[in-house]
Coordinates of C-alpha atoms and ligand atoms in Angstrom, one line a residue:
M816 CA 88.0 107.4 81.2
I817 CA 90.8 105.8 83.0
S818 CA 94.1 104.4 81.6
E819 CA 95.0 100.8 82.3
K820 CA 98.0 102.0 84.3
I821 CA 95.9 104.2 86.7
E822 CA 93.3 101.5 87.0
K823 CA 96.0 99.0 88.0
L824 CA 97.5 101.4 90.5
L825 CA 94.1 102.2 92.1
N826 CA 93.3 98.5 92.3
E827 CA 96.6 97.9 94.0
Q828 CA 95.8 100.7 96.4
I829 CA 92.6 99.0 97.4
A830 CA 94.7 96.0 98.4
K831 CA 97.1 98.2 100.2
E832 CA 94.4 99.8 102.3
Q833 CA 93.0 96.4 103.1
Y834 CA 96.4 95.2 104.1
A835 CA 96.7 98.3 106.3
A836 CA 93.5 97.2 108.0
Q837 CA 94.9 93.7 108.5
Y838 CA 98.0 95.2 109.9
Y839 CA 96.1 97.4 112.4
L840 CA 94.0 94.4 113.5
A841 CA 97.2 92.4 114.2
M842 CA 98.4 95.4 116.3
A843 CA 95.0 95.5 118.1
A844 CA 95.2 91.8 118.8
W845 CA 98.7 92.2 120.4
F846 CA 97.3 94.9 122.7
Y847 CA 94.4 92.7 123.8
T848 CA 97.0 90.1 124.9
Q849 CA 98.5 92.8 127.1
D850 CA 95.1 93.8 128.6
L851 CA 95.5 97.2 127.0
D852 CA 92.0 97.1 125.5
G853 CA 91.8 100.9 125.0
I854 CA 94.9 100.9 122.7
A855 CA 93.5 97.8 121.0
N856 CA 90.3 99.8 120.4
Y857 CA 92.2 102.6 118.8
F858 CA 93.8 100.2 116.3
R859 CA 90.5 98.5 115.6
V860 CA 88.9 101.8 114.7
Q861 CA 92.0 102.6 112.6
A862 CA 91.5 99.3 110.7
K863 CA 87.9 100.3 110.0
E864 CA 89.1 103.6 108.6
E865 CA 91.5 101.8 106.3
L866 CA 88.6 99.6 105.0
A867 CA 86.6 102.8 104.4
H868 CA 89.6 104.1 102.3
A869 CA 89.5 100.9 100.3
D870 CA 85.7 101.4 99.7
K871 CA 86.3 105.0 98.6
I872 CA 88.7 103.8 95.9
F873 CA 86.4 101.0 95.0
D874 CA 83.6 103.5 94.3
F875 CA 85.9 105.9 92.4
I876 CA 87.1 103.2 90.0
N877 CA 83.5 102.3 89.3
N878 CA 82.5 106.0 88.9
I879 CA 85.2 106.6 86.4
G880 CA 84.3 103.7 84.2
G881 CA 87.0 101.3 85.4
T882 CA 86.8 97.8 86.7
V883 CA 87.6 96.9 90.3
I884 CA 89.7 93.8 90.6
M885 CA 90.1 92.3 94.1
S886 CA 93.4 90.8 95.0
K887 CA 94.8 88.6 97.7
V888 CA 95.7 90.5 100.9
D889 CA 98.9 89.3 102.6
A890 CA 99.1 88.3 106.2
P891 CA 100.5 91.1 108.3
P892 CA 103.4 90.5 110.8
H893 CA 102.6 89.6 114.4
D894 CA 106.1 89.5 115.8
F895 CA 105.8 92.7 117.8
K896 CA 108.4 93.4 120.4
D897 CA 106.5 95.9 122.5
A898 CA 104.1 98.8 122.4
V899 CA 106.7 101.3 121.1
D900 CA 107.6 98.9 118.3
I901 CA 104.0 98.8 117.3
F902 CA 103.6 102.6 117.2
E903 CA 106.8 102.8 115.3
R904 CA 105.6 100.3 112.7
A905 CA 102.2 102.1 112.5
L906 CA 104.0 105.4 111.6
A907 CA 106.4 103.7 109.2
H908 CA 103.5 102.0 107.5
E909 CA 101.5 105.2 107.1
K910 CA 104.6 106.8 105.5
E911 CA 104.7 103.9 103.0
V912 CA 101.0 104.4 102.1
T913 CA 101.7 108.1 101.6
K914 CA 104.4 107.3 99.1
S915 CA 102.1 105.0 97.3
I916 CA 99.4 107.7 97.1
F917 CA 102.0 110.2 95.8
N918 CA 103.0 107.8 93.1
I919 CA 99.5 107.4 91.8
Y920 CA 99.0 111.2 92.1
K921 CA 102.2 111.8 90.0
T922 CA 101.1 109.2 87.4
A923 CA 97.6 110.7 87.1
N924 CA 99.1 114.2 86.8
D925 CA 101.5 113.1 84.1
E926 CA 98.6 111.5 82.2
E927 CA 96.6 114.7 82.7
N928 CA 93.9 112.5 84.4
Y929 CA 92.5 115.4 86.5
A930 CA 89.6 113.4 87.9
T931 CA 92.0 111.1 89.6
V932 CA 94.3 114.0 90.6
S933 CA 91.3 115.6 92.3
F934 CA 90.1 112.4 93.9
L935 CA 93.5 111.8 95.4
Q936 CA 93.7 115.2 97.0
W937 CA 91.4 113.8 99.8
F938 CA 93.9 111.0 100.4
I939 CA 96.9 113.3 100.5
N940 CA 95.2 115.4 103.2
E941 CA 94.1 112.2 105.0
Q942 CA 97.7 110.9 105.0
V943 CA 98.9 114.2 106.5
E944 CA 96.4 113.6 109.4
E945 CA 97.3 110.0 109.8
E946 CA 101.0 110.6 109.9
A947 CA 100.5 113.4 112.4
S948 CA 98.4 111.3 114.7
A949 CA 100.7 108.3 114.4
S950 CA 103.7 110.4 115.3
Q951 CA 101.9 112.1 118.2
L952 CA 100.9 108.7 119.6
L953 CA 104.5 107.4 119.2
V954 CA 105.8 110.3 121.3
K955 CA 103.1 109.6 123.9
I956 CA 103.7 105.9 124.2
K957 CA 107.4 106.5 124.7
M958 CA 106.5 108.9 127.6
V959 CA 104.2 106.5 129.4
K960 CA 105.6 103.1 128.6
D961 CA 107.4 102.6 131.9
N962 CA 104.8 104.2 134.1
N963 CA 101.8 102.0 134.9
S964 CA 99.5 104.7 136.0
A965 CA 100.3 106.9 133.0
L966 CA 99.9 103.9 130.7
F967 CA 96.5 103.2 132.3
L968 CA 95.4 106.7 131.5
F969 CA 96.7 106.5 128.0
D970 CA 94.8 103.3 127.5
Q971 CA 91.6 104.9 128.8
E972 CA 92.1 107.9 126.5
L973 CA 92.4 105.6 123.4
A974 CA 89.4 103.6 124.6
Q975 CA 87.3 106.7 123.7
R976 CA 88.0 106.6 120.1
K977 CA 85.0 105.9 117.9
L978 CA 84.7 105.5 114.1
Q979 CA 83.9 108.8 112.5
D980 CA 82.9 109.2 109.0
T981 CA 86.1 110.7 107.8
T982 CA 85.5 109.6 104.2
A983 CA 82.9 112.3 103.6
E984 CA 84.0 114.9 101.1
Ligands
FE2_1430 FE1 94.4 104.5 104.4
FE2_1431 FE1 96.2 104.9 107.2

């Protein structure tokens, strides 16, 4: 069983995760223009993770007897100033997503919808991870941004990132 309110919030969250994927792809595209393909790779993997989050909510809505409704996903910004600006926006955006998850969690808790509360626990933990890695990378990019050899190594480090199945329970 699922209330209309929770169903709507979860459906909106699918769109938010898809928007996050679009946003990360826009960031990846900018790094390709700078020949920083390793950093671009990091953001492409990040985009895939966001789509996996959307999938996870998609499945949950179905499992709980709700109806998935797909919505339009807005175009992300592409007016990035520099690499630091992008990492700042990535962190800020993750914080927005965290707030959104908290809001659904609070609503589910108020409604005593414990299946949704339990489901969202995974997302709350995931957001802790995502904010932590976004803020670490922001610190690093600030360190290396004006040093070409350090930036080269940072780019190589992020080139190693591969998609892991982080959606497993
Ligand atoms: Fe996400
Ligand atoms: Fe995320």
